[in-house]
Amino acid sequence: MDLGQHASFIWASYGALILVLLALGLWLVLDGRRYQRALKDFEERGIKRTSGSSPVGSTD
Amino acid sequence: MASHMTDSIQPEKRQSLTQKFANPTRFMALSGQVLPWSLIAAACLISYALYLVFFVAPDDYQQGQTVKIMYIHVPAAWLAMMAYGVVAVSSFGLLVFRHPLADVSAKAAVPIGAAFTLIALITGSLWGKPMWGTYWVWDARLTSVLMLFFLYLGLMTLRSSIEDELLASRLTAILALVGVILLPIIKFSVDWWNTLHQPSTGFTSSVHSSMRTPLLISAVGFTLLFFSMHLKAMRNEILRRRVKTLTLAEVDRQSRG
């Protein structure tokens, strides 16, 4: 695919897009797994969430 | 017995849509169902847009093939501003309505907005070099978008620098609302000042349909991607707060020993 004399700028732009979105996606996935693992660990130790026990403004 | 009777007769209090989804547990259930589909739709639209961009859309009579950068620069710039709109509306929802998920939404949208602003700045700069002969110029549009990027970083920094999460959320919300003034400045900078950056691309008239169609599909695809990422980041934030609550509860129980 011939993208003309400015091909490097075009590929660099699409490369930057993919790089930033990959980093963002990876952060979202890994962050989620970390908390799910922590919650599972609590569950295995018999520590469960009781609705309404948490302070105002938190999200339980 | 009588009081029980009256309770049961009382009509159930009608909830607004936002109240209905204020319940984090209900939000987690619903977003868990929506997320895979929005991601699949985003992937399909973006893939189709890229196919059109690289194999169907014509070259620009002046810019030649470098116009291909437009198909990611314009959606990224649009999402940089739309994401800030989400942050601002969420911040308003927190300060005025104390909506339990408002702060979760605001906090989740900031890093994603920053990422799209970064993409807009980088792709704009890489488009500017071959077209304008320079990567950067202190032009009103470019400068105001750079300020938006710093504002995003400022919101993240402010929030992480305050221990008390309730206070942090309120102060961040106030900064976010003050920063809303930047959106019209960015939008109208190309009209108010004599800028090197061209006026709005305009999703409607000024672009020929052979280019407008891929641009629109790309914009819708990336917008869906943004909302998918936003949902995922909100889910992560709710999980984080649950972990924190359980950790505090455990420490409290151990100290009472």
Tab-separated table of C-alpha atoms in Angstrom:
chain	number	residue	atom	x	y	z
A	1	MET	CA	0.000	0.000	0.000
A	2	ASP	CA	1.610	3.212	-1.199
A	3	LEU	CA	0.664	6.156	1.019
A	4	GLY	CA	2.663	8.747	-0.867
A	5	GLN	CA	5.522	10.968	0.230
A	6	HIS	CA	4.133	11.557	3.729
A	7	ALA	CA	3.491	7.883	4.485
A	8	SER	CA	5.646	8.013	7.635
A	9	PHE	CA	3.431	10.704	9.169
A	10	ILE	CA	0.301	8.696	8.417
A	11	TRP	CA	1.705	5.487	9.918
A	12	ALA	CA	3.082	7.398	12.912
A	13	SER	CA	-0.355	8.873	13.571
A	14	TYR	CA	-2.101	5.510	13.420
A	15	GLY	CA	0.707	3.990	15.463
A	16	ALA	CA	0.258	6.616	18.179
A	17	LEU	CA	-3.493	5.971	18.219
A	18	ILE	CA	-3.027	2.226	18.632
A	19	LEU	CA	-0.321	2.667	21.265
A	20	VAL	CA	-2.373	5.031	23.462
A	21	LEU	CA	-5.569	2.959	23.153
A	22	LEU	CA	-3.689	-0.290	23.876
A	23	ALA	CA	-2.127	1.244	26.980
A	24	LEU	CA	-5.522	2.534	28.127
A	25	GLY	CA	-7.216	-0.815	27.473
A	26	LEU	CA	-4.481	-2.753	29.239
A	27	TRP	CA	-4.708	-0.479	32.274
A	28	LEU	CA	-8.486	-0.920	32.442
A	29	VAL	CA	-8.291	-4.723	32.213
A	30	LEU	CA	-5.435	-5.183	34.662
A	31	ASP	CA	-6.941	-2.689	37.134
A	32	GLY	CA	-10.240	-4.583	37.092
A	33	ARG	CA	-8.572	-7.958	37.608
A	34	ARG	CA	-6.591	-6.621	40.561
A	35	TYR	CA	-9.731	-5.591	42.429
A	36	GLN	CA	-11.621	-8.736	41.517
A	37	ARG	CA	-8.757	-10.811	42.912
A	38	ALA	CA	-8.767	-8.754	46.108
A	39	LEU	CA	-12.542	-9.192	46.520
A	40	LYS	CA	-12.213	-12.934	45.914
A	41	ASP	CA	-9.482	-13.098	48.534
A	42	PHE	CA	-11.755	-11.386	51.060
A	43	GLU	CA	-14.552	-13.787	50.194
A	44	GLU	CA	-12.324	-16.817	50.688
A	45	ARG	CA	-11.447	-15.491	54.148
A	46	GLY	CA	-15.142	-15.244	54.921
A	47	ILE	CA	-15.192	-11.433	54.899
A	48	LYS	CA	-18.334	-10.365	53.048
A	49	ARG	CA	-19.920	-7.020	52.176
A	50	THR	CA	-22.978	-6.107	54.217
A	51	SER	CA	-25.115	-3.561	52.342
A	52	GLY	CA	-25.700	-0.327	54.259
A	53	SER	CA	-22.742	-0.866	56.525
A	54	SER	CA	-20.565	1.447	54.485
A	55	PRO	CA	-20.144	5.211	55.034
A	56	VAL	CA	-22.232	7.736	53.058
A	57	GLY	CA	-20.989	8.406	49.507
A	58	SER	CA	-19.237	5.104	49.049
A	59	THR	CA	-20.579	2.710	46.468
A	60	ASP	CA	-21.559	-0.632	47.980
B	1	MET	CA	-50.845	-4.279	62.637
B	2	ALA	CA	-52.504	-1.035	61.539
B	3	SER	CA	-49.168	0.620	60.762
B	4	HIS	CA	-48.160	-2.400	58.751
B	5	MET	CA	-51.411	-2.125	56.835
B	6	THR	CA	-50.856	1.538	55.984
B	7	ASP	CA	-47.289	0.840	54.908
B	8	SER	CA	-48.414	-1.675	52.367
B	9	ILE	CA	-51.055	0.654	50.924
B	10	GLN	CA	-48.529	3.464	50.376
B	11	PRO	CA	-47.910	3.791	46.584
B	12	GLU	CA	-44.328	2.731	45.634
B	13	LYS	CA	-42.235	5.970	45.188
B	14	ARG	CA	-41.611	6.434	41.399
B	15	GLN	CA	-37.863	6.584	40.673
B	16	SER	CA	-36.307	8.682	37.885
B	17	LEU	CA	-33.964	6.951	35.436
B	18	THR	CA	-30.849	8.306	37.122
B	19	GLN	CA	-32.179	7.277	40.537
B	20	LYS	CA	-32.937	3.808	39.226
B	21	PHE	CA	-29.294	3.364	38.127
B	22	ALA	CA	-27.910	5.095	41.218
B	23	ASN	CA	-27.714	1.713	42.852
B	24	PRO	CA	-24.156	0.459	42.238
B	25	THR	CA	-25.201	-3.187	42.348
B	26	ARG	CA	-27.842	-2.601	39.701
B	27	PHE	CA	-25.308	-0.582	37.684
B	28	MET	CA	-22.763	-3.414	37.870
B	29	ALA	CA	-25.347	-5.921	36.654
B	30	LEU	CA	-26.543	-3.733	33.778
B	31	SER	CA	-23.105	-2.561	32.668
B	32	GLY	CA	-21.891	-6.140	32.728
B	33	GLN	CA	-24.518	-6.975	30.119
B	34	VAL	CA	-24.050	-3.834	27.985
B	35	LEU	CA	-20.230	-3.754	27.920
B	36	PRO	CA	-19.479	-6.747	25.654
B	37	TRP	CA	-22.000	-5.578	23.048
B	38	SER	CA	-20.832	-1.969	22.994
B	39	LEU	CA	-17.248	-3.169	22.623
B	40	ILE	CA	-18.163	-5.481	19.731
B	41	ALA	CA	-20.123	-2.694	18.024
B	42	ALA	CA	-17.218	-0.269	18.479
B	43	ALA	CA	-14.726	-2.779	17.069
B	44	CYS	CA	-16.919	-3.476	14.040
B	45	LEU	CA	-17.509	0.207	13.256
B	46	ILE	CA	-13.850	1.155	13.694
B	47	SER	CA	-12.718	-1.764	11.528
B	48	TYR	CA	-15.192	-0.827	8.789
B	49	ALA	CA	-14.120	2.810	8.994
B	50	LEU	CA	-10.442	1.816	8.662
B	51	TYR	CA	-11.304	-0.339	5.650
B	52	LEU	CA	-13.055	2.619	4.010
B	53	VAL	CA	-10.173	4.950	4.904
B	54	PHE	CA	-7.418	2.783	3.463
B	55	PHE	CA	-9.207	1.151	0.538
B	56	VAL	CA	-12.170	3.297	-0.568
B	57	ALA	CA	-11.949	6.964	0.430
B	58	PRO	CA	-10.254	9.171	-2.203
B	59	ASP	CA	-7.138	11.289	-1.666
B	60	ASP	CA	-7.577	14.986	-0.967
B	61	TYR	CA	-6.841	17.140	-3.998
B	62	GLN	CA	-4.469	19.292	-1.935
B	63	GLN	CA	-3.244	17.091	0.899
B	64	GLY	CA	-3.088	13.825	-0.991
B	65	GLN	CA	-3.023	10.790	1.296
B	66	THR	CA	-2.204	12.677	4.499
B	67	VAL	CA	-5.930	13.385	4.743
B	68	LYS	CA	-6.107	9.846	6.165
B	69	ILE	CA	-4.940	11.320	9.451
B	70	MET	CA	-8.189	13.323	9.599
B	71	TYR	CA	-10.189	10.113	10.203
B	72	ILE	CA	-8.565	9.620	13.602
B	73	HIS	CA	-7.626	13.195	14.500
B	74	VAL	CA	-11.170	14.587	14.249
B	75	PRO	CA	-12.830	11.804	16.309
B	76	ALA	CA	-10.062	12.033	18.936
B	77	ALA	CA	-10.495	15.801	19.213
B	78	TRP	CA	-14.267	15.410	19.399
B	79	LEU	CA	-13.924	12.798	22.163
B	80	ALA	CA	-11.388	14.906	24.062
B	81	MET	CA	-14.099	17.519	24.453
B	82	MET	CA	-17.045	15.139	24.843
B	83	ALA	CA	-15.222	13.289	27.622
B	84	TYR	CA	-14.789	16.582	29.446
B	85	GLY	CA	-18.516	17.131	29.007
B	86	VAL	CA	-19.105	13.797	30.765
B	87	VAL	CA	-16.762	14.851	33.572
B	88	ALA	CA	-18.537	18.203	33.946
B	89	VAL	CA	-22.060	16.740	33.945
B	90	SER	CA	-20.979	14.091	36.448
B	91	SER	CA	-19.357	16.719	38.651
B	92	PHE	CA	-22.574	18.734	38.543
B	93	GLY	CA	-24.469	15.574	39.468
B	94	LEU	CA	-22.205	15.104	42.459
B	95	LEU	CA	-22.282	18.666	43.797
B	96	VAL	CA	-25.990	19.311	43.211
B	97	PHE	CA	-27.692	15.921	43.443
B	98	ARG	CA	-25.145	13.925	45.526
B	99	HIS	CA	-25.710	11.086	43.048
B	100	PRO	CA	-23.765	8.063	44.357
B	101	LEU	CA	-22.325	7.193	40.915
B	102	ALA	CA	-21.624	10.788	39.805
B	103	ASP	CA	-18.158	10.853	41.319
B	104	VAL	CA	-17.449	7.339	40.019
B	105	SER	CA	-18.361	8.526	36.519
B	106	ALA	CA	-16.332	11.723	36.775
B	107	LYS	CA	-13.251	9.945	38.083
B	108	ALA	CA	-13.537	7.211	35.440
B	109	ALA	CA	-13.880	9.610	32.503
B	110	VAL	CA	-10.810	11.747	33.228
B	111	PRO	CA	-7.990	9.360	32.220
B	112	ILE	CA	-9.885	8.309	29.097
B	113	GLY	CA	-10.456	11.938	28.147
B	114	ALA	CA	-6.780	12.654	28.713
B	115	ALA	CA	-5.838	9.754	26.431
B	116	PHE	CA	-8.018	10.983	23.582
B	117	THR	CA	-6.698	14.531	24.039
B	118	LEU	CA	-3.171	13.156	23.786
B	119	ILE	CA	-4.099	11.302	20.588
B	120	ALA	CA	-5.604	14.492	19.153
B	121	LEU	CA	-2.455	16.470	19.979
B	122	ILE	CA	-0.071	13.838	18.561
B	123	THR	CA	-2.026	13.145	15.359
B	124	GLY	CA	-2.588	16.874	14.871
B	125	SER	CA	1.101	17.532	15.224
B	126	LEU	CA	2.006	14.705	12.822
B	127	TRP	CA	-0.539	16.094	10.358
B	128	GLY	CA	0.786	19.622	10.813
B	129	LYS	CA	4.392	18.853	9.886
B	130	PRO	CA	3.743	17.786	6.258
B	131	MET	CA	0.870	20.251	5.779
B	132	TRP	CA	2.003	23.357	7.678
B	133	GLY	CA	5.714	22.655	7.755
B	134	THR	CA	5.792	22.562	11.564
B	135	TYR	CA	4.860	20.113	14.344
B	136	TRP	CA	3.619	22.863	16.627
B	137	VAL	CA	2.570	26.461	16.573
B	138	TRP	CA	1.099	28.496	19.465
B	139	ASP	CA	-2.157	28.753	17.614
B	140	ALA	CA	-5.368	29.388	19.535
B	141	ARG	CA	-6.869	25.976	18.766
B	142	LEU	CA	-3.701	23.979	19.475
B	143	THR	CA	-2.917	25.924	22.622
B	144	SER	CA	-6.400	25.607	24.084
B	145	VAL	CA	-6.418	21.835	23.451
B	146	LEU	CA	-3.024	21.587	25.140
B	147	MET	CA	-4.547	23.460	28.109
B	148	LEU	CA	-7.390	20.903	28.128
B	149	PHE	CA	-4.788	18.142	28.382
B	150	PHE	CA	-3.136	19.882	31.334
B	151	LEU	CA	-6.557	20.346	32.917
B	152	TYR	CA	-7.149	16.602	32.706
B	153	LEU	CA	-3.762	15.989	34.344
B	154	GLY	CA	-4.644	18.604	36.963
B	155	LEU	CA	-7.902	16.830	37.812
B	156	MET	CA	-6.061	13.523	38.284
B	157	THR	CA	-3.320	15.170	40.343
B	158	LEU	CA	-5.742	17.083	42.567
B	159	ARG	CA	-7.761	13.979	43.315
B	160	SER	CA	-4.765	11.814	44.148
B	161	SER	CA	-3.187	14.469	46.348
B	162	ILE	CA	-6.051	14.554	48.886
B	163	GLU	CA	-6.362	11.710	51.393
B	164	ASP	CA	-10.023	12.271	52.236
B	165	GLU	CA	-11.914	10.839	49.223
B	166	LEU	CA	-15.098	12.791	49.910
B	167	LEU	CA	-13.217	16.096	50.029
B	168	ALA	CA	-11.138	15.103	46.995
B	169	SER	CA	-14.269	14.351	44.983
B	170	ARG	CA	-15.860	17.690	45.860
B	171	LEU	CA	-12.768	19.793	45.099
B	172	THR	CA	-12.182	17.907	41.838
B	173	ALA	CA	-15.795	18.484	40.868
B	174	ILE	CA	-15.436	22.223	41.480
B	175	LEU	CA	-12.254	22.379	39.363
B	176	ALA	CA	-13.995	20.396	36.631
B	177	LEU	CA	-16.922	22.830	36.539
B	178	VAL	CA	-14.593	25.837	36.441
B	179	GLY	CA	-12.722	24.211	33.568
B	180	VAL	CA	-15.864	23.928	31.452
B	181	ILE	CA	-15.119	27.436	30.126
B	182	LEU	CA	-12.348	25.847	28.079
B	183	LEU	CA	-14.794	23.925	25.854
B	184	PRO	CA	-16.347	26.960	24.100
B	185	ILE	CA	-12.884	28.517	23.847
B	186	ILE	CA	-11.604	25.428	22.019
B	187	LYS	CA	-14.719	25.161	19.884
B	188	PHE	CA	-14.815	28.802	18.760
B	189	SER	CA	-11.057	29.502	18.813
B	190	VAL	CA	-10.928	28.981	15.042
B	191	ASP	CA	-13.666	31.587	14.604
B	192	TRP	CA	-12.567	34.155	17.180
B	193	TRP	CA	-8.875	34.283	16.337
B	194	ASN	CA	-6.893	34.175	13.116
B	195	THR	CA	-5.665	30.586	13.419
B	196	LEU	CA	-3.498	28.341	11.278
B	197	HIS	CA	-5.837	25.500	12.204
B	198	GLN	CA	-8.739	25.354	9.735
B	199	PRO	CA	-12.337	25.945	10.851
B	200	SER	CA	-14.467	23.067	12.021
B	201	THR	CA	-14.404	20.055	9.680
B	202	GLY	CA	-18.131	19.934	10.049
B	203	PHE	CA	-19.598	16.461	10.074
B	204	THR	CA	-22.334	17.778	7.769
B	205	SER	CA	-21.736	19.947	4.728
B	206	SER	CA	-18.155	20.960	3.996
B	207	VAL	CA	-16.792	17.469	3.372
B	208	HIS	CA	-17.720	15.342	0.352
B	209	SER	CA	-19.746	12.246	1.227
B	210	SER	CA	-16.964	9.930	0.048
B	211	MET	CA	-14.927	11.329	2.923
B	212	ARG	CA	-17.749	12.285	5.277
B	213	THR	CA	-19.092	8.716	5.529
B	214	PRO	CA	-15.858	7.133	6.811
B	215	LEU	CA	-15.350	10.118	9.091
B	216	LEU	CA	-18.829	9.694	10.604
B	217	ILE	CA	-18.441	5.931	11.016
B	218	SER	CA	-15.056	6.440	12.631
B	219	ALA	CA	-16.477	9.060	15.002
B	220	VAL	CA	-19.399	6.827	16.034
B	221	GLY	CA	-17.067	3.857	16.472
B	222	PHE	CA	-14.641	5.739	18.681
B	223	THR	CA	-17.510	7.277	20.641
B	224	LEU	CA	-18.800	3.771	21.374
B	225	LEU	CA	-15.282	2.791	22.352
B	226	PHE	CA	-15.143	5.723	24.740
B	227	PHE	CA	-18.408	4.728	26.442
B	228	SER	CA	-17.269	1.114	26.676
B	229	MET	CA	-14.036	2.186	28.325
B	230	HIS	CA	-15.949	4.577	30.559
B	231	LEU	CA	-18.276	1.778	31.730
B	232	LYS	CA	-15.289	-0.472	32.399
B	233	ALA	CA	-13.463	2.257	34.337
B	234	MET	CA	-16.611	2.908	36.404
B	235	ARG	CA	-16.879	-0.796	37.205
B	236	ASN	CA	-13.241	-0.814	38.274
B	237	GLU	CA	-13.796	2.202	40.516
B	238	ILE	CA	-16.794	0.550	42.223
B	239	LEU	CA	-14.736	-2.599	42.810
B	240	ARG	CA	-11.881	-0.474	44.193
B	241	ARG	CA	-14.224	1.203	46.669
B	242	ARG	CA	-15.617	-2.166	47.761
B	243	VAL	CA	-12.100	-3.481	48.337
B	244	LYS	CA	-11.316	-0.380	50.354
B	245	THR	CA	-14.478	-0.777	52.459
B	246	LEU	CA	-13.676	-4.410	53.215
B	247	THR	CA	-10.068	-3.567	54.036
B	248	LEU	CA	-11.145	-0.856	56.486
B	249	ALA	CA	-13.737	-3.201	58.016
B	250	GLU	CA	-11.112	-5.896	58.503
B	251	VAL	CA	-8.633	-3.492	60.090
B	252	ASP	CA	-11.415	-2.227	62.358
B	253	ARG	CA	-12.343	-5.783	63.422
B	254	GLN	CA	-8.700	-6.739	64.040
B	255	SER	CA	-8.123	-3.632	66.169
B	256	ARG	CA	-11.156	-4.587	68.294
B	257	GLY	CA	-9.556	-8.098	68.329
